[in-house]
Amino acid sequence: MTDHTPAPVETESRTNALWGGRFASGPAEVMERINPSIDFDRRLWREDILGSKAHAEMLVAQGIISAEDGAAIAQGLDDIWGEIESGQFKFSRALEDIHMNVESRLRELINEPAGRLHTGRSRNDQVALDMKLWTRGAIDDLEVELKALQAALIGQAEQHTDTVMPGFTHLQVAQPVTFGHHLLAYTEMFGRDRSRLADARKRLNESPLGAAALAGTPYPIDRHRTASALGFDRPAANSLDAVSDRDFALELAAAAGICATHLSRLAEELVLWTTQQFRFVRLSDAFSTGSSIMPQKRNADAAELVRGKAGRVLGAFTALAVVMKGLPLAYGKDMQEDKEPLFDAVDTLGLCIAATAGMIADMQANPAAMRQAVEAGFPTATDLADWLVREAGVPFRDAHHVSGSLVKQAETRGCGLADLPLDVMKAAHPALDERIYAVVSVEASVNARTSFGGTAPVRVREQVAAARQRFLDGDGS
Amino acid sequence: MTDHTPAPVETESRTNALWGGRFASGPAEVMERINPSIDFDRRLWREDILGSKAHAEMLVAQGIISAEDGAAIAQGLDDIWGEIESGQFKFSRALEDIHMNVESRLRELINEPAGRLHTGRSRNDQVALDMKLWTRGAIDDLEVELKALQAALIGQAEQHTDTVMPGFTHLQVAQPVTFGHHLLAYTEMFGRDRSRLADARKRLNESPLGAAALAGTPYPIDRHRTASALGFDRPAANSLDAVSDRDFALELAAAAGICATHLSRLAEELVLWTTQQFRFVRLSDAFSTGSSIMPQKRNADAAELVRGKAGRVLGAFTALAVVMKGLPLAYGKDMQEDKEPLFDAVDTLGLCIAATAGMIADMQANPAAMRQAVEAGFPTATDLADWLVREAGVPFRDAHHVSGSLVKQAETRGCGLADLPLDVMKAAHPALDERIYAVVSVEASVNARTSFGGTAPVRVREQVAAARQRFLDGDGS
Amino acid sequence: MTDHTPAPVETESRTNALWGGRFASGPAEVMERINPSIDFDRRLWREDILGSKAHAEMLVAQGIISAEDGAAIAQGLDDIWGEIESGQFKFSRALEDIHMNVESRLRELINEPAGRLHTGRSRNDQVALDMKLWTRGAIDDLEVELKALQAALIGQAEQHTDTVMPGFTHLQVAQPVTFGHHLLAYTEMFGRDRSRLADARKRLNESPLGAAALAGTPYPIDRHRTASALGFDRPAANSLDAVSDRDFALELAAAAGICATHLSRLAEELVLWTTQQFRFVRLSDAFSTGSSIMPQKRNADAAELVRGKAGRVLGAFTALAVVMKGLPLAYGKDMQEDKEPLFDAVDTLGLCIAATAGMIADMQANPAAMRQAVEAGFPTATDLADWLVREAGVPFRDAHHVSGSLVKQAETRGCGLADLPLDVMKAAHPALDERIYAVVSVEASVNARTSFGGTAPVRVREQVAAARQRFLDGDGS
Amino acid sequence: MTDHTPAPVETESRTNALWGGRFASGPAEVMERINPSIDFDRRLWREDILGSKAHAEMLVAQGIISAEDGAAIAQGLDDIWGEIESGQFKFSRALEDIHMNVESRLRELINEPAGRLHTGRSRNDQVALDMKLWTRGAIDDLEVELKALQAALIGQAEQHTDTVMPGFTHLQVAQPVTFGHHLLAYTEMFGRDRSRLADARKRLNESPLGAAALAGTPYPIDRHRTASALGFDRPAANSLDAVSDRDFALELAAAAGICATHLSRLAEELVLWTTQQFRFVRLSDAFSTGSSIMPQKRNADAAELVRGKAGRVLGAFTALAVVMKGLPLAYGKDMQEDKEPLFDAVDTLGLCIAATAGMIADMQANPAAMRQAVEAGFPTATDLADWLVREAGVPFRDAHHVSGSLVKQAETRGCGLADLPLDVMKAAHPALDERIYAVVSVEASVNARTSFGGTAPVRVREQVAAARQRFLDGDGS
């Protein structure tokens, strides 16, 4: 993610407002607290300067401002970039937002030509531009992070294509699966998350610059030129739409929220798997925490935080949607509220992805514990039923009844299905014979599930290779 | 949208549970109320039958069941389709869900072969399949409805490429725009909504069928064949993922929520525009309502409902996200809660789109009222400032001050900018001369904004043509 | 909960609108789908009739209508009550809502006097009244259900005041607690939920009746009389507020959402406790379900549904809040959207409470499994540290280090703390002696925690008694 | 609100973890970013120190620590208070949270006795305590701010008890109301908001201190003493509940969200009222903003921000609810996510209340514009109908038809109801005579609505007095 700019914001009482002398008195104190956005939108400084440079360059090319003015503006903006990067820039709350902070400093640095930079644009298209550029960058960063998470998952999956664990439904032991297979399920989910991000990126990639306040501008600007210079596919086709909508922010927040629910599910599993009761994996010391009061504790704090932080990402979507609900066109100040939720959603998601990737990469699986758990759960009862269907032509529903009755007997005897004597088997259904003991073993069950996408090690090895190719070597989509 | 099935659900006490004899006693009364899904999932009957037919056909092709059994199953399923369509089918709560209702009836109709249909699948992949098919169909329906809405907007825009109205920011008169331009802004938004739906459709279009309970199946099924038969691009690559995730439902709910905020904004404008204060448009009688107590009222009820219904669509996303948060793999019963919110979000959105399309198509614009409003708001103050920049080389910020002072004078005099005497103009800035009166006219302002995407009629006419081509003739993306 | 009215709604094309002849043409087809509320607000029939009866009785008392008219109205309303209750009443979508359905039928039954019933009121105060009455009744029902749930919890707690289980933090074994103590934690939560409902009830209990459309009425009505007749504490003090706000619905939805998160937590625990890995409790057959494909399964479906349904309750709050956001006064049609989310939230919560009460009342604890789990987790490491503080004056942070090192040794040896030889103990800290073996036993640990609200059986028995008195014998607050 | 602590947090690599030597390696870098809470929980420093002082004082009183140790602890904590207040305190991320930052500094200042402070408590009850104290303080602050807002509303209402404006339903002119009456509607809403806060405060006012990690403590602590010292009504009755639940945070977030929707409605009205189209009020310069590009603009930015910020408050509730959904007892690290959303919701709400109070106090009503708007809207059509009911015994529904037909005629003629000739009146209904012209005047309409809570000036004056007494002189409930 783009970092927060560390330089502090100066609080000064507003001496000259941006909109000049029609107002007899200055803003109320509470206005000075509620109105400025510089505390959070200074994070957009890079985007703001890049946008201004592209705009100035176009103004020169179109003959709207002189080459000299253009050069002065470019140099001034570069200087400001340097000042902000080095922490020397003084952000001022009186100047409200990042746009006016930069422009005001530009005026100090280069005087009159600074006033010409704003020709043919407005803060409305400027802020839309900055937000789109930032959102695009955030998507690119998240893409990289998700890929790293997929790499961690695929790495572990590769080591555990043959490690048998209980597959759960309703958190009850259902059928044996391989640990690699289980981890690859998440690789698929994060693959769709990447694809959602990529789609959102494509959709937002139209430049609002030049929409001006809302209606376009009488200056002979070239919106295609600035669009291209800033990496957009094209300029937005309608100036009112360009300054009025924030669906790109909503879409990213929604995609982030969906990804966060995926992460929360993996986090829940990590919490479960590291309990005394499951012991399926052990997180590295680097991702475990202790207790200030209970010396024996080894907590999966990071997993819990990832699980919990789904809340704030989803809350950001709610917040943004409520902001936009019922707003008439074009720009309304409500839309200033688009920034903090989106920034927080992106920061939070990035952190959660990184933490999850770290946990996954470092974790140690415990195949013995997985094996013990799978043996205890009658997970091959379905295999027994399936065998009756296949070998004896019994309709599945009937075979299910037979198998269920044998599970009940095994439960009563406190043994596994494979431990039931053959006469008990035969009493349940006469077609059952010695061959069934091979079927109800955990290995047999896993190895048999060779349908496409199934859990058989042979399939999982193929899936690992395919996932590596699609997600790590390819473009992730 | 696919209709609700009207046939009522029979309430009978459960006599034989699906899972046979391992349970000593039947379900509690409250269990019978909380557990069954047939009251809402019977809506999936078409999808369920289509999925079963494709599955059975594949089982025959693979030699897993006999051609005779396959034919019996297909015939039985067709009969059931007829029974449901004609309202004769008796849905039973004791049979829990649509899958068991259909299967149980199939057994009644064709006896033993019915039991073989379930070979190599489970209710887990079956319900995932049904939901994906339904979601895909819902997307297709919404696409058509959004296109009709765009057609209504483009139709009105075409009639009003030259109709001048106030463009608002902060709901204050900002600059003159054309009504056609304003309406096309929404066409863009709904275009992106369509594109979001199309992306969601592509992403979900992988078949879960054959993932079985969670681990795949030992039967030699052909998942590519069923995927293809049901219009999927491919089978899902991981069986655990295929039965565990509902991100496709979340994605549609999110896209619906974003679209609903767009609709809520247009609805807000319709409510405003039809007030006594604005009178910009008049809804047709067909979309207006009166009051049971106040005889003079003419309310835009439908617009208010569209605005309000954004709530339930967004609420559906919240509901679904909360359901999925923190769920371990694979299938959990929580996921039965995916249906009602998604169904409601889709129904609600479809209704809102249709109502909006109807209101837009029928509405009568009131150019005189728009004109009066735009004249009253000093909307060309920016043009005056721009002129000073262009013609007299005044930096924009200074020109803004000059223009602001003239607005203040006009406000005091109770006149428009164009009504100020020339000496007053000149006193504000010496460069102002007679030519300025042409600039500060509303027509001049609008006609001048010829930048790409701008509000000048010449541009709007181009936008209308382009929108028609992209959204109505093309594929909408 | 008040039941849904089973009688179907008749769909007929609208022939005479309620608001008479100012409209040249009838409503559009989509208007007829989006506008009427009778499909869901007929559920308010009892409230509507009760309100009308109280209103009519007051009109007579104030001399606004004649006693004869009042008697006819009362009789007609009673007849309608009977018709609806017996399912004979024909609800009509053309008549839009429950108010007009009832009034229209009244006119059929008693002719002219029916027209006088609406004197001094409007649909705006009428629907506010109906919703408040319904909400009040829903709160009363939920109160009773929560009390039953508390009774189930207290009943189980009483049986398990001495049953030791692991207390978890971060789902890691932390310290031994008693099962009774654990269950009583939820009794406290549901106690606060009841208290929240009681507060909401008090706050809403002001009558909107007589606020009329929004401004009050010129008729000499007596709002105190109708308020009192309908069980309100007083009439609402401002007629605009009375018809404009729905904070009572939002408040109930929020309280329901908070209660639903409590239920989701207990549900999560039930899901965990019934796994093969925990086996702390066994749900009764009445609350367990099997699998259609896996014969060995025994799923806690109801617990999962309760956990998941928190989503729709929280979604209802989101929905309602979005509806109300940014609505100008007074009544807007958006507010018709208050009903379905609130109805669904209340129904869902009621069902979840009942299902949870049933599961809790029926469940069988497994003290042996709990005991085994607690022994395995070094839960008395804190006790060892505490002993060092108490008996040897070691600062806690140092004692924590000593205890942690002993846990590490026990982990390595694969034994419990109590199994470490004394010389190992002494090597960790010289003050450790034979007495420590009494301290690190699970019973000693539990018995020692006698602080108020602590887990010692002596305390838990007191808590059971106190909970019984506060929540079951008292008024729950 | 309690201020943010300005002192920066030091970032140092963690050298000695709090939980000692059982961990072979230190935390991962991403762990150091995701795990610490000191960046936001240092805001709880006052609460943390106050809680520790009360705890230490009790430990002395109970003879658990010596008086000397107690005195040293108290002195050390006072010194730390001073250091933090003056900005000298160095917060360290390596020390994770406010609790360890304070404790660690205490150890530096007073050495060994610092270690005894943690006797009989844990970070789990400590953080629950801090959060409850903070929440209580936040409620008290919000109460004061809401009261100031009510004072501003009542002040304006008092000046406008007789100022007539259009009362709207569906944003269509409905009936005349007085501006004072309209403003008092919000006073009622904010009164209920205060009452909700007061209830939440009462409910949360049980002390978690002494619940320790989750199970209570073997030390002979006196929880009633610390509860009383910290202003709680009593200690929480169940130690597991005390450290596990955050319903008090959810309840405040929900109450804040409801209040924020109220504020958003008033803000919407301010935005509408200050448009060129309405001109009902003029905000002071102190609460108006201009445009950097459009010199004529006068925007109600603060109102728009208040309207928009409802989003983040509601988002906070969503976030918190998602965090808590499905968490097993007792403390989980997820719950660290309770702080930022709650802090932000409270800060945001406080700011919105203050901004609204400022706007309301300063605004200038424009009675002439209100009057013009009300005359234009046929708002007395109901009065005409009512007169027919009263004077001529016409059933209301019929009178409504008569009045509607007259409105239609007036619309056609472009005049008001009062301008229709008598013969036109009589043609509509023979009972209409000269007296009707007095009835259909706006003043007559307003003056007639004398029902309790109605808009007649005589009633509004009573309401002003009553509101002043209930909300400003009384305790607000």
Short mmCIF file of N, CA and C in Angstrom, two decimals, chain D residues 358-416:
data_model
loop_
_atom_site.label_atom_id
_atom_site.label_comp_id
_atom_site.label_asym_id
_atom_site.label_seq_id
_atom_site.Cartn_x
_atom_site.Cartn_y
_atom_site.Cartn_z
N GLY D 358 -24.22 24.11 15.71
CA GLY D 358 -23.72 25.39 15.22
C GLY D 358 -24.54 25.91 14.06
N MET D 359 -24.84 25.04 13.10
CA MET D 359 -25.63 25.48 11.95
C MET D 359 -27.01 25.97 12.39
N ILE D 360 -27.64 25.21 13.27
CA ILE D 360 -29.00 25.56 13.70
C ILE D 360 -28.99 26.88 14.47
N ALA D 361 -28.06 27.01 15.38
CA ALA D 361 -28.03 28.22 16.21
C ALA D 361 -27.85 29.46 15.35
N ASP D 362 -27.05 29.34 14.31
CA ASP D 362 -26.69 30.50 13.49
C ASP D 362 -27.66 30.79 12.34
N MET D 363 -28.47 29.83 11.97
CA MET D 363 -29.20 30.00 10.71
C MET D 363 -30.26 31.10 10.81
N GLN D 364 -30.53 31.69 9.65
CA GLN D 364 -31.57 32.71 9.54
C GLN D 364 -32.74 32.14 8.75
N ALA D 365 -33.89 32.09 9.35
CA ALA D 365 -35.05 31.63 8.60
C ALA D 365 -35.52 32.72 7.64
N ASN D 366 -36.18 32.31 6.60
CA ASN D 366 -36.70 33.23 5.59
C ASN D 366 -38.21 33.04 5.49
N PRO D 367 -38.95 33.68 6.42
CA PRO D 367 -40.40 33.44 6.47
C PRO D 367 -41.10 33.77 5.16
N ALA D 368 -40.59 34.77 4.44
CA ALA D 368 -41.25 35.14 3.18
C ALA D 368 -41.20 34.00 2.18
N ALA D 369 -40.04 33.36 2.08
CA ALA D 369 -39.92 32.25 1.13
C ALA D 369 -40.79 31.07 1.56
N MET D 370 -40.84 30.84 2.85
CA MET D 370 -41.69 29.75 3.35
C MET D 370 -43.15 30.03 3.01
N ARG D 371 -43.54 31.25 3.25
CA ARG D 371 -44.91 31.65 2.99
C ARG D 371 -45.27 31.48 1.51
N GLN D 372 -44.36 31.91 0.66
CA GLN D 372 -44.60 31.81 -0.78
C GLN D 372 -44.77 30.34 -1.18
N ALA D 373 -43.93 29.50 -0.60
CA ALA D 373 -43.97 28.08 -0.94
C ALA D 373 -45.27 27.44 -0.48
N VAL D 374 -45.73 27.85 0.68
CA VAL D 374 -46.93 27.20 1.21
C VAL D 374 -48.16 27.64 0.42
N GLU D 375 -48.16 28.90 0.00
CA GLU D 375 -49.31 29.37 -0.78
C GLU D 375 -49.43 28.63 -2.11
N ALA D 376 -48.28 28.27 -2.66
CA ALA D 376 -48.27 27.68 -4.00
C ALA D 376 -48.74 26.23 -4.03
N GLY D 377 -48.92 25.63 -2.87
CA GLY D 377 -49.10 24.17 -2.87
C GLY D 377 -50.47 23.64 -2.52
N PHE D 378 -51.52 24.47 -2.54
CA PHE D 378 -52.86 23.99 -2.18
C PHE D 378 -52.88 23.24 -0.85
N PRO D 379 -52.20 23.76 0.14
CA PRO D 379 -52.03 22.96 1.36
C PRO D 379 -53.29 22.90 2.21
N THR D 380 -54.31 23.68 1.84
CA THR D 380 -55.51 23.67 2.68
C THR D 380 -56.63 22.85 2.08
N ALA D 381 -56.29 22.06 1.08
CA ALA D 381 -57.32 21.21 0.47
C ALA D 381 -57.94 20.29 1.52
N THR D 382 -57.14 19.83 2.45
CA THR D 382 -57.69 18.99 3.50
C THR D 382 -58.65 19.78 4.39
N ASP D 383 -58.30 21.04 4.64
CA ASP D 383 -59.18 21.85 5.47
C ASP D 383 -60.55 22.01 4.84
N LEU D 384 -60.53 22.18 3.53
CA LEU D 384 -61.81 22.28 2.82
C LEU D 384 -62.62 21.00 3.00
N ALA D 385 -61.94 19.91 2.83
CA ALA D 385 -62.63 18.62 3.00
C ALA D 385 -63.14 18.47 4.43
N ASP D 386 -62.28 18.81 5.38
CA ASP D 386 -62.68 18.71 6.78
C ASP D 386 -63.92 19.56 7.08
N TRP D 387 -63.95 20.75 6.47
CA TRP D 387 -65.09 21.64 6.69
C TRP D 387 -66.38 21.00 6.20
N LEU D 388 -66.29 20.37 5.05
CA LEU D 388 -67.48 19.69 4.52
C LEU D 388 -67.95 18.59 5.46
N VAL D 389 -67.02 17.91 6.06
CA VAL D 389 -67.38 16.86 7.01
C VAL D 389 -68.09 17.48 8.21
N ARG D 390 -67.45 18.49 8.77
CA ARG D 390 -67.94 19.12 10.00
C ARG D 390 -69.25 19.85 9.80
N GLU D 391 -69.27 20.69 8.77
CA GLU D 391 -70.40 21.61 8.64
C GLU D 391 -71.55 21.02 7.84
N ALA D 392 -71.23 20.09 6.94
CA ALA D 392 -72.29 19.60 6.07
C ALA D 392 -72.51 18.10 6.22
N GLY D 393 -71.79 17.49 7.17
CA GLY D 393 -72.01 16.07 7.44
C GLY D 393 -71.63 15.16 6.29
N VAL D 394 -70.79 15.64 5.42
CA VAL D 394 -70.36 14.80 4.29
C VAL D 394 -69.33 13.78 4.81
N PRO D 395 -69.46 12.54 4.45
CA PRO D 395 -68.42 11.57 4.86
C PRO D 395 -67.06 11.99 4.30
N PHE D 396 -66.01 11.71 5.05
CA PHE D 396 -64.71 12.25 4.67
C PHE D 396 -64.26 11.84 3.27
N ARG D 397 -64.48 10.59 2.97
CA ARG D 397 -64.02 10.13 1.65
C ARG D 397 -64.68 10.92 0.52
N ASP D 398 -65.94 11.27 0.70
CA ASP D 398 -66.63 12.05 -0.33
C ASP D 398 -66.11 13.48 -0.36
N ALA D 399 -65.92 14.04 0.80
CA ALA D 399 -65.40 15.41 0.89
C ALA D 399 -64.04 15.51 0.22
N HIS D 400 -63.26 14.46 0.38
CA HIS D 400 -61.94 14.38 -0.25
C HIS D 400 -62.07 14.49 -1.77
N HIS D 401 -63.07 13.82 -2.31
CA HIS D 401 -63.28 13.88 -3.76
C HIS D 401 -63.63 15.29 -4.20
N VAL D 402 -64.52 15.92 -3.46
CA VAL D 402 -64.92 17.29 -3.78
C VAL D 402 -63.70 18.21 -3.78
N SER D 403 -62.93 18.11 -2.73
CA SER D 403 -61.77 18.99 -2.60
C SER D 403 -60.76 18.73 -3.71
N GLY D 404 -60.56 17.47 -4.04
CA GLY D 404 -59.64 17.13 -5.12
C GLY D 404 -60.06 17.74 -6.44
N SER D 405 -61.37 17.74 -6.68
CA SER D 405 -61.83 18.29 -7.96
C SER D 405 -61.60 19.81 -7.99
N LEU D 406 -61.72 20.47 -6.84
CA LEU D 406 -61.47 21.91 -6.80
C LEU D 406 -59.98 22.22 -6.98
N VAL D 407 -59.12 21.37 -6.41
CA VAL D 407 -57.69 21.55 -6.63
C VAL D 407 -57.37 21.47 -8.12
N LYS D 408 -58.01 20.50 -8.77
CA LYS D 408 -57.76 20.33 -10.19
C LYS D 408 -58.17 21.59 -10.97
N GLN D 409 -59.27 22.15 -10.59
CA GLN D 409 -59.72 23.39 -11.25
C GLN D 409 -58.73 24.53 -10.99
N ALA D 410 -58.30 24.66 -9.77
CA ALA D 410 -57.37 25.73 -9.42
C ALA D 410 -56.06 25.55 -10.18
N GLU D 411 -55.62 24.30 -10.25
CA GLU D 411 -54.40 24.02 -11.02
C GLU D 411 -54.56 24.50 -12.46
N THR D 412 -55.68 24.14 -13.05
CA THR D 412 -55.94 24.51 -14.44
C THR D 412 -55.94 26.03 -14.60
N ARG D 413 -56.56 26.71 -13.65
CA ARG D 413 -56.64 28.17 -13.71
C ARG D 413 -55.34 28.84 -13.26
N GLY D 414 -54.45 28.05 -12.67
CA GLY D 414 -53.21 28.65 -12.16
C GLY D 414 -53.43 29.56 -10.97
N CYS D 415 -54.41 29.24 -10.15
CA CYS D 415 -54.64 30.07 -8.96
C CYS D 415 -54.67 29.20 -7.71
N GLY D 416 -54.85 29.83 -6.58
CA GLY D 416 -54.98 29.09 -5.33
C GLY D 416 -56.42 28.73 -5.06
#
